[in-house]
Amino acid sequence: MKPGTGLKEIGMVLAAAELEGLSAYVVRDGDSVAVCMPGACGAEFESRISRLPGVESAAAFARGFKIVSREFRSGNTVVNVSGVRIGDGGTVIIAGPCAVESREQLMRSAELMRECGAHMLRGGAYKPRSSPYSFQGLKEEGLRILSEARERFGMPIVTEVMSPSDVPIVAEHADMLQVGSRNMQNTALLEALGSAGRPVLLKRGMMSTVEELLLAAEYIASAGNRSIVLCERGIRTFEHVTRNTLDVAAVAVLKDLSHLPVIVDPSHATGRRKYVKAAALAGVAAGADGLLVEAHPSPEDALCDGEQSLSPPEFADLCASVQRVAEAVRPAGSRGVGGEL
Ligand code: PEP
Ligand code: MN
C-alpha cells in the first residue's frame, strides 16, 4: 500500500480478496502496510488489485516465504533480546554449556562466559537427545537456574523449547526461545511460537535446505512473531571427520534472501573442539551477525556435548579472534538499516 494509506483503502483491498475467495491478512512494518493474499494468482487479478485506490503495487512473491523475505523488507531486521541487538552490524556472541547440569555448573559458566566477552548465555533445560538413555536435561529446574543466572549476571538467556505445551513456561524464564535442529519442521511448535511474546532462535534442520529453513521461519512470522534469528548449525553430508558440515555459503544466501539476522553455531557444525574456532571465524567472515558457541567450565566433565565444548581459555581466545575478523570484514559504520520491529 502507498505510504499513509487509510483503513478505507485497506478495507477495499481486503474486500476484493474476499470476493475472490481468498483469506487475506494485513502486515504492518513500521509505517508501511502490505496485504498478503496466499493463493492469489493470475495477471488479471494482479492488475485489478493494483488499480485499487491506495495500492502502490501488486506482485506475486517469487517464493513460498513472504514476510521473512528481502522482497518484503529490504532493510535488515534487528532483533532485540532484552537489550542485546542481533543484526545491528555487530557480532553477538551467545555462549554456555550444551545443557544446564547443576546450579553450580551454570553459575560458573555464566561468570566465565561474561568475563570472556559473551553477550548472552545459552544452556539447554530440555535436551533433544538421540538416545532416550542419555541425560535429558533438568527441565523446569533448569529453567529456574537459568533465570537465576540472568538475574545474577545480567545476561539474557536462550534455551530450547521442544513442545508447544512447554512454550509458556519456557517463555516465562527465557529471553529467547530456541527451536532445535530436530524440531525445525515441527509446525505445531512453530505456530505456538507465533504468540510466545519472545524472540526465537531457529536452528536449521540437519537435513533441511535453506528454503525449508526460511519456510519454517515464515510459519513463526505468519503466526504473529517476527523477532526471529536464523542459525546455520551444519548439515549432514557423507563427511564423517566432523559431526556435520558447516554450510558457510548458506550464511550469505540467507542474508541475501531474507532480512532476518543470521548466526552460526560452529560447535554442532564441527562436533570437535579443535575445529570450532576455524568454523566460527569462517561464519563471521561470511557475514554472520553472531555466534552460538558451546563452552563449559570443565568440558571433560560435561554431561552433554563435552567433545565440542570449549574450555574457558579456548573460548576467550575465540572471542578475541572473532573481534579481529569482524573488524576486518565489516566496513566502518555499517550498522543495521532496517531497524527494530
Ligand atoms: C543445542 O544447541 O544444544 C542443540 C541441541 O543444537 P541442534 O538442535 O542444532 O542439534
Ligand atoms: Mn549441544
PDB file of N, CA, C and O and ligand atoms in Angstrom, residues 98 122 127 268 294 305 308, ligand 2:
ATOM      1  N   CYS A  98      26.175 -26.977  26.716  1.00  0.00           N
ATOM      2  CA  CYS A  98      25.095 -27.593  25.952  1.00  0.00           C
ATOM      3  C   CYS A  98      23.867 -27.672  26.855  1.00  0.00           C
ATOM      4  O   CYS A  98      22.792 -27.229  26.484  1.00  0.00           O
ATOM      5  N   ARG A 122      23.712 -19.301  26.892  1.00  0.00           N
ATOM      6  CA  ARG A 122      22.902 -20.418  26.425  1.00  0.00           C
ATOM      7  C   ARG A 122      22.997 -21.568  27.420  1.00  0.00           C
ATOM      8  O   ARG A 122      23.918 -21.617  28.239  1.00  0.00           O
ATOM      9  N   LYS A 127      16.522 -31.195  26.718  1.00  0.00           N
ATOM     10  CA  LYS A 127      17.513 -31.622  25.733  1.00  0.00           C
ATOM     11  C   LYS A 127      16.967 -32.683  24.773  1.00  0.00           C
ATOM     12  O   LYS A 127      16.521 -33.746  25.210  1.00  0.00           O
ATOM     13  N   HIS A 268      28.015 -27.437  16.992  1.00  0.00           N
ATOM     14  CA  HIS A 268      27.326 -28.589  16.412  1.00  0.00           C
ATOM     15  C   HIS A 268      27.760 -28.807  14.965  1.00  0.00           C
ATOM     16  O   HIS A 268      27.672 -29.909  14.447  1.00  0.00           O
ATOM     17  N   GLU A 294      29.220 -23.526  22.191  1.00  0.00           N
ATOM     18  CA  GLU A 294      29.180 -24.310  23.423  1.00  0.00           C
ATOM     19  C   GLU A 294      30.525 -24.204  24.137  1.00  0.00           C
ATOM     20  O   GLU A 294      31.581 -24.478  23.553  1.00  0.00           O
ATOM     21  N   ASP A 305      27.674 -33.201  25.010  1.00  0.00           N
ATOM     22  CA  ASP A 305      28.483 -32.497  24.003  1.00  0.00           C
ATOM     23  C   ASP A 305      29.823 -31.941  24.515  1.00  0.00           C
ATOM     24  O   ASP A 305      30.300 -30.901  24.035  1.00  0.00           O
ATOM     25  N   GLN A 308      32.768 -31.188  22.002  1.00  0.00           N
ATOM     26  CA  GLN A 308      32.745 -29.982  21.156  1.00  0.00           C
ATOM     27  C   GLN A 308      32.698 -28.696  21.985  1.00  0.00           C
ATOM     28  O   GLN A 308      32.644 -27.597  21.429  1.00  0.00           O
TER      29      GLN A 308
HETATM   30 MN    MN B   2      24.724 -29.381  22.228  1.00  0.00          MN
END
